[in-house]
XYZ file of C-alpha atoms in Angstrom:
698
model
C 65.304 57.190 120.970
C 63.551 60.495 120.334
C 65.556 63.696 120.720
C 63.859 66.096 123.106
C 64.372 69.820 122.553
C 62.065 71.997 124.630
C 62.182 75.734 123.916
C 63.261 78.346 126.398
C 59.622 79.389 126.754
C 58.750 75.832 127.740
C 61.710 75.805 130.095
C 60.173 78.676 131.992
C 56.967 76.741 132.538
C 57.815 76.027 136.106
C 56.471 72.602 137.204
C 58.114 73.343 140.563
C 55.995 73.985 143.616
C 55.716 77.788 144.232
C 56.327 77.274 147.957
C 59.678 75.636 147.242
C 60.566 78.403 144.762
C 59.874 81.013 147.431
C 61.970 79.068 149.926
C 64.808 78.857 147.397
C 64.621 82.601 146.688
C 64.827 83.370 150.410
C 67.851 81.122 150.812
C 69.557 82.634 147.751
C 68.994 86.144 149.123
C 70.408 85.045 152.475
C 73.456 83.610 150.708
C 74.029 86.915 148.863
C 73.720 88.910 152.092
C 76.099 86.619 153.988
C 78.818 86.744 151.329
C 78.706 90.529 150.956
C 78.691 91.011 154.732
C 81.719 88.764 155.153
C 83.529 90.678 152.390
C 82.915 93.958 154.214
C 84.780 92.617 157.251
C 87.614 91.136 155.238
C 90.408 93.260 156.760
C 89.776 92.376 160.371
C 88.509 88.854 159.768
C 91.355 87.537 157.625
C 94.349 89.680 158.543
C 96.088 87.074 160.683
C 96.419 83.288 160.860
C 95.666 82.684 164.497
C 93.909 79.474 165.613
C 90.736 81.491 166.155
C 90.812 82.740 162.579
C 91.345 79.189 161.285
C 88.148 78.194 163.082
C 86.441 81.125 161.388
C 87.666 79.895 158.017
C 86.024 76.490 158.700
C 82.729 77.951 159.974
C 82.356 80.395 157.076
C 83.241 77.718 154.545
C 80.637 75.325 155.984
C 77.808 77.887 156.172
C 78.359 79.200 152.644
C 78.583 75.653 151.232
C 75.301 74.643 152.856
C 73.667 77.875 151.635
C 74.326 77.234 147.966
C 73.725 73.478 148.176
C 70.379 73.700 149.982
C 69.062 76.114 147.343
C 69.276 73.384 144.697
C 68.052 70.759 147.156
C 64.884 72.778 147.852
C 64.180 73.195 144.152
C 64.840 69.516 143.583
C 62.405 68.555 146.351
C 59.762 70.824 144.843
C 60.006 69.333 141.349
C 56.809 67.921 139.807
C 56.554 65.046 139.157
C 58.683 63.569 141.891
C 61.563 61.264 141.143
C 63.856 58.902 142.863
C 67.133 60.621 143.702
C 70.552 59.244 142.853
C 72.549 59.935 146.004
C 75.956 59.831 144.292
C 75.232 63.008 142.379
C 73.925 64.692 145.516
C 77.149 63.851 147.326
C 79.221 65.261 144.496
C 77.150 68.469 144.411
C 77.762 68.917 148.154
C 81.509 68.466 147.556
C 81.461 71.113 144.827
C 79.622 73.466 147.203
C 82.345 73.069 149.813
C 85.055 73.539 147.181
C 83.504 76.740 145.827
C 83.114 78.136 149.342
C 86.728 77.288 150.075
C 87.820 79.199 146.957
C 85.740 82.196 148.069
C 87.309 82.226 151.547
C 90.780 81.759 150.054
C 90.365 84.697 147.669
C 89.144 87.021 150.389
C 91.710 85.944 152.962
C 94.761 86.011 150.687
C 94.153 87.647 147.345
C 91.359 90.228 147.597
C 93.697 93.091 146.757
C 95.197 91.278 143.772
C 94.069 92.554 140.347
C 93.170 89.076 139.066
C 91.081 88.164 142.133
C 87.819 89.475 140.698
C 88.245 87.527 137.483
C 89.129 84.361 139.399
C 86.100 84.811 141.631
C 83.688 85.332 138.695
C 84.972 82.283 136.813
C 85.064 79.948 139.832
C 81.654 81.093 141.102
C 80.009 80.662 137.686
C 81.463 77.194 137.196
C 80.641 76.119 140.766
C 76.968 77.133 140.595
C 76.630 75.602 137.134
C 78.156 72.280 138.260
C 75.968 72.141 141.381
C 72.934 72.683 139.144
C 74.194 69.977 136.795
C 74.824 67.421 139.510
C 71.529 67.949 141.312
C 69.746 67.750 137.951
C 71.539 64.535 137.002
C 70.451 63.037 140.314
C 66.877 63.173 138.939
C 67.693 61.854 135.446
C 67.532 58.240 134.510
C 70.406 57.108 132.271
C 67.823 55.611 129.916
C 66.361 59.024 129.158
C 69.515 61.136 129.016
C 69.189 63.829 126.313
C 70.712 67.355 126.464
C 69.709 70.706 124.945
C 72.992 72.599 124.945
C 71.371 75.950 124.158
C 69.350 75.718 127.362
C 72.372 74.475 129.289
C 74.502 77.447 128.229
C 71.568 79.769 128.887
C 71.567 78.421 132.436
C 75.319 79.036 132.707
C 74.841 82.602 131.430
C 72.416 83.300 134.266
C 74.958 81.863 136.694
C 77.509 84.278 135.211
C 75.153 87.222 135.789
C 74.726 86.139 139.424
C 78.505 85.915 139.848
C 78.950 89.408 138.383
C 76.441 90.780 140.894
C 78.277 89.066 143.737
C 81.572 90.499 142.490
C 80.190 94.024 142.300
C 79.006 94.048 145.899
C 81.786 91.934 147.410
C 84.967 93.326 145.887
C 83.939 96.959 145.478
C 82.548 97.360 149.012
C 79.219 98.804 147.919
C 77.065 100.134 150.738
C 74.205 98.055 152.173
C 72.041 101.143 152.353
C 72.022 101.762 148.636
C 68.793 100.668 146.892
C 70.972 99.121 144.193
C 72.102 96.547 146.753
C 68.608 95.169 147.266
C 67.907 95.132 143.544
C 71.111 93.141 143.085
C 70.075 90.758 145.892
C 66.734 90.078 144.185
C 68.327 89.628 140.759
C 70.937 87.258 142.169
C 68.239 85.121 143.780
C 66.208 85.010 140.576
C 69.295 84.104 138.524
C 70.042 81.108 140.736
C 66.476 79.799 140.752
C 65.744 80.407 137.047
C 69.085 78.957 135.961
C 68.322 75.751 137.864
C 64.868 75.557 136.295
C 66.357 75.975 132.799
C 68.933 73.339 133.665
C 66.136 70.897 134.409
C 64.682 71.532 130.968
C 68.090 71.235 129.326
C 68.185 67.599 130.440
C 64.442 67.173 129.805
C 63.715 66.082 133.334
C 59.991 66.649 132.965
C 59.692 64.094 130.151
C 61.111 61.349 132.345
C 58.538 59.005 133.838
C 57.848 59.711 137.472
C 58.615 57.058 140.038
C 56.849 58.889 142.844
C 53.327 60.289 142.971
C 52.443 63.981 143.368
C 50.967 63.293 146.795
C 54.484 62.977 148.142
C 55.163 66.636 147.330
C 53.144 67.965 150.267
C 55.089 65.704 152.602
C 58.324 67.354 151.418
C 57.107 70.831 152.466
C 57.882 70.137 156.125
C 61.429 69.136 155.137
C 61.775 72.335 153.105
C 60.609 74.466 156.021
C 63.124 72.747 158.257
C 65.874 73.417 155.718
C 64.943 77.102 155.456
C 64.803 77.495 159.228
C 68.124 75.703 159.589
C 69.783 77.943 156.989
C 68.261 81.048 158.551
C 69.524 80.063 161.987
C 73.098 79.243 160.913
C 73.350 82.432 158.826
C 71.975 84.603 161.621
C 74.302 82.916 164.096
C 77.210 83.485 161.681
C 76.462 87.192 161.286
C 75.847 87.679 165.025
C 79.078 85.850 165.791
C 80.857 87.953 163.208
C 79.568 91.133 164.831
C 80.589 89.866 168.261
C 83.980 88.861 166.909
C 84.430 92.353 165.532
C 83.572 93.890 168.904
C 85.940 91.451 170.608
C 88.691 92.460 168.180
C 88.043 96.137 168.879
C 88.068 95.547 172.616
C 91.311 93.605 172.285
C 92.832 96.396 170.233
C 91.678 98.927 172.825
C 93.201 96.762 175.567
C 96.466 96.466 173.635
C 96.485 100.216 173.069
C 95.877 100.866 176.754
C 98.715 98.502 177.616
C 101.021 100.316 175.210
C 100.026 103.649 176.711
C 100.764 102.276 180.157
C 104.198 101.116 179.018
C 104.764 104.473 177.433
C 103.810 106.276 180.629
C 106.143 104.016 182.555
C 108.903 104.851 180.127
C 108.173 108.571 180.233
C 109.602 108.825 183.709
C 112.993 107.721 182.451
C 112.786 109.989 179.363
C 111.820 113.218 181.146
C 115.444 114.205 181.468
C 115.941 113.457 177.758
C 112.974 115.673 176.850
C 114.234 118.457 179.115
C 117.628 118.646 177.394
C 117.247 117.433 173.815
C 115.189 118.471 170.814
C 112.736 115.684 170.017
C 112.964 116.166 166.242
C 116.719 116.340 165.717
C 118.192 114.825 168.879
C 120.405 117.891 169.364
C 120.493 120.062 172.469
C 117.353 122.176 172.745
C 117.667 125.935 173.260
C 117.531 125.820 177.066
C 120.078 123.017 177.431
C 122.352 124.547 174.770
C 122.426 127.937 176.487
C 123.305 126.279 179.804
C 126.099 124.254 178.162
C 127.314 127.355 176.299
C 127.493 129.333 179.557
C 129.542 126.573 181.183
C 131.851 126.356 178.150
C 132.315 130.137 178.180
C 133.265 130.113 181.876
C 135.848 127.390 181.195
C 137.299 129.371 178.283
C 137.632 132.521 180.370
C 139.549 130.594 183.018
C 141.848 128.848 180.508
C 142.151 131.784 178.057
C 140.902 129.600 175.185
C 139.223 130.990 172.082
C 135.712 130.091 170.918
C 133.897 130.425 167.609
C 130.148 130.980 167.935
C 128.352 130.122 164.671
C 124.758 130.932 163.903
C 123.559 128.471 161.206
C 120.296 129.035 159.322
C 118.715 127.058 156.474
C 118.173 129.022 153.271
C 114.592 129.150 151.950
C 113.281 126.662 154.514
C 109.796 128.181 154.419
C 109.664 127.556 150.689
C 110.296 123.842 151.218
C 107.626 123.682 153.914
C 105.105 125.440 151.678
C 105.841 123.403 148.539
C 106.495 119.902 149.943
C 104.685 120.027 153.304
C 105.728 120.147 156.942
C 106.593 116.450 157.087
C 109.210 117.029 154.363
C 110.444 120.055 156.317
C 110.825 117.930 159.448
C 112.726 115.272 157.517
C 115.019 117.980 156.116
C 115.816 119.209 159.642
C 116.669 115.661 160.715
C 118.987 115.198 157.727
C 120.681 118.560 158.326
C 121.185 117.655 161.990
C 122.822 114.350 161.082
C 125.120 116.100 158.617
C 126.112 118.688 161.198
C 127.036 115.969 163.674
C 129.009 114.106 161.000
C 131.392 117.026 160.296
C 131.853 118.360 163.828
C 134.512 117.367 166.312
C 133.829 115.565 169.573
C 134.343 118.659 171.744
C 132.152 120.951 169.607
C 128.826 122.012 171.134
C 125.729 122.228 168.898
C 122.029 122.822 169.519
C 118.780 123.635 167.715
C 117.695 126.995 169.058
C 114.818 127.776 166.706
C 112.702 126.397 163.842
C 115.511 126.143 161.247
C 118.235 127.787 163.329
C 121.214 126.020 164.869
C 124.063 127.331 166.999
C 127.563 125.896 167.251
C 130.219 126.634 169.843
C 133.622 125.386 168.690
C 136.936 125.723 170.575
C 139.562 127.131 168.181
C 143.219 128.027 168.230
C 143.178 130.653 165.482
C 140.591 132.613 163.477
C 141.344 130.699 160.225
C 140.421 127.487 162.046
C 136.870 128.835 162.491
C 136.665 129.503 158.753
C 137.825 125.935 158.016
C 135.067 124.510 160.226
C 132.429 126.757 158.652
C 133.517 125.917 155.093
C 133.418 122.213 155.932
C 129.799 122.636 157.069
C 128.873 124.636 153.930
C 130.401 121.988 151.664
C 128.586 119.159 153.425
C 125.236 120.894 153.146
C 125.537 121.315 149.380
C 125.040 117.579 148.827
C 121.573 116.961 147.256
C 118.756 115.788 149.510
C 115.731 113.766 148.324
C 112.459 114.807 149.984
C 109.065 113.328 149.027
C 110.472 112.190 145.697
C 111.956 115.617 144.926
C 115.655 116.521 144.930
C 116.185 119.559 147.175
C 119.385 121.562 146.717
C 119.482 122.965 150.220
C 122.059 125.452 151.399
C 122.779 127.233 154.666
C 124.057 130.628 155.752
C 126.493 131.075 158.644
C 127.299 134.055 160.856
C 130.378 133.857 163.124
C 131.457 135.770 166.227
C 134.679 135.077 168.129
C 135.431 134.992 171.858
C 137.051 137.058 173.272
C 137.328 139.509 170.308
C 133.606 140.104 169.598
C 132.297 139.944 173.148
C 132.911 138.490 176.574
C 129.398 137.395 177.466
C 126.882 135.004 176.036
C 124.264 137.542 175.002
C 126.697 139.778 173.094
C 128.421 136.901 171.302
C 125.106 135.480 170.082
C 123.867 138.936 169.049
C 127.005 139.603 166.999
C 126.861 136.138 165.379
C 123.277 136.975 164.419
C 124.424 140.262 162.816
C 126.952 138.298 160.753
C 124.266 135.767 159.762
C 122.024 138.575 158.559
C 124.787 139.707 156.219
C 125.271 136.184 154.904
C 121.559 136.057 154.085
C 121.658 139.455 152.420
C 124.724 138.684 150.325
C 123.129 135.822 148.451
C 122.946 133.015 151.030
C 125.092 129.848 150.993
C 127.976 131.797 152.465
C 129.574 132.817 155.749
C 130.461 136.106 157.366
C 132.526 137.033 160.412
C 131.233 139.753 162.657
C 132.834 143.198 162.308
C 132.005 146.748 163.337
C 131.287 147.500 159.683
C 128.812 144.642 159.480
C 127.149 145.866 162.633
C 126.759 149.315 161.135
C 125.469 147.848 157.874
C 123.108 145.558 159.726
C 121.686 148.423 161.747
C 121.185 150.411 158.533
C 119.339 147.520 156.829
C 117.239 146.896 159.890
C 116.221 150.523 159.753
C 115.319 150.159 156.062
C 113.360 147.038 156.920
C 111.193 148.993 159.336
C 110.624 151.758 156.761
C 109.937 149.529 153.748
C 106.409 148.463 154.645
C 105.312 152.047 155.222
C 106.994 153.039 151.938
C 104.473 150.895 150.075
C 101.456 152.356 151.825
C 102.705 155.964 151.826
C 103.519 156.158 148.074
C 107.281 156.464 148.529
C 107.858 153.970 145.715
C 107.901 155.045 142.085
C 108.752 153.513 138.702
C 111.292 154.597 136.111
C 111.416 153.236 132.576
C 114.383 152.457 130.328
C 113.693 152.525 126.576
C 114.179 149.489 124.333
C 114.923 150.389 120.685
C 114.266 148.461 117.477
C 117.695 148.338 115.782
C 116.172 148.268 112.282
C 113.771 151.199 112.619
C 115.524 152.996 115.523
C 112.098 153.445 117.081
C 111.063 152.981 120.696
C 109.236 149.612 120.910
C 109.070 148.730 124.613
C 110.067 149.759 128.133
C 111.662 148.037 131.098
C 110.153 149.075 134.430
C 112.561 149.661 137.329
C 111.221 150.365 140.818
C 112.743 153.103 142.975
C 112.280 154.148 146.599
C 112.224 157.821 147.547
C 113.333 157.483 151.188
C 112.524 160.530 153.355
C 116.076 160.680 154.789
C 118.270 158.651 152.430
C 116.918 159.939 149.115
C 116.398 157.756 146.022
C 117.281 154.081 146.577
C 117.669 151.594 143.705
C 116.488 147.950 143.996
C 119.890 146.582 145.034
C 119.499 148.569 148.300
C 116.082 147.223 149.335
C 114.820 144.272 147.212
C 116.923 141.747 149.160
C 115.480 143.180 152.370
C 111.984 142.880 150.923
C 112.625 139.248 149.936
C 114.157 138.395 153.292
C 111.216 139.826 155.235
C 108.374 138.705 152.996
C 107.566 142.156 151.545
C 108.575 141.444 147.966
C 105.091 140.317 146.898
C 103.643 143.633 148.102
C 106.308 145.528 146.160
C 105.679 143.501 142.984
C 101.910 143.959 143.148
C 102.362 147.714 143.599
C 104.712 147.854 140.576
C 102.271 145.832 138.404
C 99.403 148.176 139.270
C 101.516 151.258 138.462
C 102.623 149.726 135.126
C 98.981 149.051 134.226
C 98.090 152.715 134.797
C 101.014 153.879 132.652
C 100.062 151.426 129.867
C 96.551 152.907 129.837
C 98.039 156.408 129.673
C 100.168 155.405 126.650
C 97.155 153.867 124.932
C 95.164 157.035 125.531
C 97.934 158.986 123.748
C 97.855 156.570 120.820
C 101.336 155.152 121.529
C 100.887 151.753 123.136
C 104.124 150.095 124.273
C 104.866 146.748 125.883
C 106.290 147.154 129.395
C 108.305 144.450 131.162
C 109.225 144.184 134.840
C 111.743 142.130 136.751
C 110.292 139.238 138.724
C 111.670 138.174 142.120
C 113.040 134.643 142.424
C 110.725 134.065 145.387
C 107.726 134.312 143.081
C 108.676 131.004 141.445
C 107.534 129.233 144.602
C 104.618 131.555 145.311
C 101.442 129.855 144.022
C 99.470 133.085 144.462
C 101.750 135.284 142.390
C 100.336 134.545 138.910
C 96.624 134.653 139.959
C 97.155 137.941 141.840
C 99.027 139.459 138.863
C 96.254 138.446 136.461
C 93.647 139.853 138.833
C 95.310 143.280 138.703
C 95.638 143.185 134.893
C 91.985 142.221 134.553
C 90.877 144.836 137.060
C 92.765 147.543 135.137
C 91.464 146.112 131.805
C 94.940 145.628 130.317
C 95.458 143.317 127.333
C 98.128 140.775 128.290
C 100.142 141.510 125.115
C 101.285 144.843 126.622
C 102.746 143.320 129.783
C 105.685 140.968 130.283
C 107.842 139.518 133.097
C 111.627 139.224 133.163
C 113.591 136.565 135.040
C 117.367 136.359 135.024
C 119.070 133.304 133.583
C 120.830 132.589 136.892
C 117.534 132.587 138.804
C 115.940 130.192 136.305
C 118.878 127.811 136.492
C 119.076 127.990 140.285
C 115.395 127.018 140.436
C 115.536 124.668 137.419
C 113.412 122.015 139.142
C 110.509 124.363 139.910
C 110.969 127.033 137.188
C 109.436 124.940 134.318
C 106.229 124.538 136.329
C 106.074 128.269 137.060
C 106.750 129.199 133.418
C 104.154 126.723 132.139
C 101.507 128.307 134.370
C 102.633 131.734 133.165
C 102.387 130.639 129.525
C 98.964 129.035 130.043
C 97.690 132.288 131.546
C 98.693 134.189 128.379
C 101.620 136.129 129.875
C 105.056 136.304 128.233
C 108.513 135.896 129.745
C 111.880 137.395 128.844
C 115.086 135.689 130.037
C 117.286 138.500 131.365
C 121.091 138.620 131.680
C 121.625 135.617 129.413
C 125.269 134.589 129.187
C 126.088 135.354 132.799
C 124.961 131.996 134.247
C 125.532 128.288 133.851
C 122.488 127.370 131.748
C 122.384 126.726 128.037
C 120.158 127.261 125.035
C 119.551 123.495 124.975
C 117.944 123.700 128.413
C 116.168 127.015 127.755
C 114.531 125.732 124.563
C 112.337 123.471 126.699
C 110.853 126.528 128.422
C 107.988 128.700 127.084
C 109.968 131.951 126.647
C 109.697 134.628 123.934
C 112.854 136.685 124.175
C 116.451 136.741 125.447
C 118.301 139.735 126.835
C 122.030 139.333 126.394
C 124.101 140.165 129.452
C 126.058 143.401 129.067
C 129.335 141.535 129.829
C 129.131 139.860 126.390
C 129.469 143.243 124.643
C 132.028 145.023 126.797
C 134.676 144.617 124.088
C 132.891 144.599 120.680
C 136.240 144.380 118.868
C 137.273 141.114 120.575
C 137.011 138.339 117.921
C 136.038 135.664 120.450
C 133.288 137.833 121.961
C 132.037 138.606 118.452
C 131.756 134.904 117.651
C 129.914 134.187 120.905
C 127.410 137.013 120.341
C 126.879 135.986 116.726
C 126.274 132.358 117.682
C 123.824 133.255 120.460
C 121.796 135.547 118.190
C 121.699 132.999 115.363
C 120.664 130.106 117.613
C 118.009 132.216 119.336
C 116.476 133.176 116.001
C 116.389 129.500 114.972
C 114.475 128.780 118.166
C 111.997 131.556 117.348
C 113.187 133.977 120.039
C 113.835 137.689 119.666
C 117.089 139.063 121.110
C 117.722 142.282 123.032
C 121.238 143.498 123.816
C 121.683 145.306 127.149
C 124.181 147.901 128.315
C 124.718 149.526 124.909
C 126.905 152.638 125.208
C 129.231 152.507 122.165
C 128.677 152.868 118.426
C 130.943 149.820 117.879
C 128.445 147.745 119.829
C 125.628 148.964 117.579
C 127.648 148.094 114.505
C 128.261 144.536 115.770
C 124.591 144.045 116.628
C 123.428 145.303 113.234
C 125.878 142.960 111.528
C 124.533 139.977 113.437
C 120.871 141.038 112.959
C 120.086 141.586 116.625
C 116.463 142.689 117.117
C 116.535 145.224 119.961
C 118.915 147.153 122.177
C 118.800 149.112 125.422
C 121.391 151.080 127.313
C 122.592 154.558 128.161
C 123.203 155.261 124.473
C 119.423 155.311 123.998
C 118.468 156.596 127.393
C 118.900 156.010 131.102
C 115.966 154.907 133.269
C 113.654 157.905 133.413
C 110.310 158.977 134.904
C 107.165 158.302 132.920
C 106.774 162.012 132.078
C 110.076 161.943 130.160
C 108.915 158.856 128.263
C 105.917 160.883 127.109
C 108.223 163.640 125.912
C 110.461 161.101 124.183
C 107.428 159.925 122.234
C 106.789 163.516 121.202
C 103.463 163.724 122.988
């Protein structure tokens, strides 16, 4: 027996009727279009296992199986010369077609979203097409002439692999039909199927096998081929039309279901109108209107029975910050959690309602004033438990203001007003606390409200000014930097220091305006120092609110750039306690600050609960020791603490400044422990910029 080994070039010498090749290409393109179209409708088509969808599984499986099988059948019918066909192989090829289509439907109905689905599809599709080619080819081969060229066979399989990759690209990745790449892929897929079959014929040397049928029969097969093409076209068109209709039916059914749900909802609304009229939809607590009505009734009862009441105004601390950083959905969830916690700690006869965005009001019958404090402390303690929102742990606190009936008022309006005054003081005194109303608080509240009204105009009318406190190099005793401290020259109250108005500015959202004004003034003074030939670095204290203000750093840089100030001459200060309080957000803020080229000094170190171990993870350049560490420079324990802090800071590459220096003994201790800088009244109090110029001898 002679071994037959045609080349690939010979394999591409068609010997298949062109008409049948064209028919096969059309069918292959139709198969590609049908598969990709079905994949686009995967979510709605395969999302349930209803009887109707099972019928769809069967229809799709049948159509796709016939598509791929008839492609080979057409090419087989168009082969010259014509041969007798072994029906067993044809039957097996049809079975493989159905199996491959079943695998396709299974992948798309159950496993499309799985990571291994694409690989499974490519492998199964390549093997299926290759085996169909093999079986239809073997149906033409006589066992007496069976010789195989494996190079050609694997070349045929490679083309099948390319076709499978194209199918994968446009089936699993939901590529658009309107992209020109889609039609190029369709053509390439069709060519891959037809050419791979032709090479497969050469691999088994079909064309060297003696023909059993004359060429005249070929023309008679054309009518059969046309019928096959028309049949495939009809079933594919019917499939796609049915699919489109099915989609519309699904949409109509969904619309009908939605309308039915809306109807049920409307029917249920009648019974829930009373609920909506009295209760807050977010928290389930009394809304403002219902609470005020219930409060009025409770107050009338208390007047008649001579009972005492505690009216508590409860407000979330920094709620706006949570809304801005985590989103309103997280803010809503926080309100729901707070509401549940409030209900969990209150007694059955206590009255509570949500009267504003993050404001709640509680009316609690009490026997004595201390009982009101017990209730309020119980609420404060409960609220300190961590809350997880959107994957972030939020340490949320509340502030409480309390008025008492009958001592602080005998009517609803006055009691609520006085509780609000007390709440304002709780906010101003650092939050996470409670205050009872008093005449003193009322007076203080009125005074701060007056300052609040004046503060905004103070910024625009140049009532603010900056004083500078010198920072001295302990080795050279020379002035090396300045700390900027803002002051307010009030028209009636005189000079006010930050502790009198910064909290008000933070509470009312003015602090950013104040900070931007201070930065601009510092820039002008830096330029004045540079013009005199005595450039000095100037630092300023940064509000805690700026940690959560995404605009703060860009706006600060914009001013520095506008004034043409080199960043090395400007620095921010943040207290240790502020950094630790905001330890979840502070590293992000400091990283942005560091990336921008700005430096940070940690102020008042030693007064808080943080540690050098935690601080070393932050991009800081300098520590300022809290003045409390040096109050008694002769105390051995204090000496050891100061020495250890300075030594560890130097090992971490940080410079150290000691604050509040007023005694020569303090200087002696600092020199012994090699402290870098010092500031305090011994070197100069905060002073106007003109005195700084004189101090420099200019």
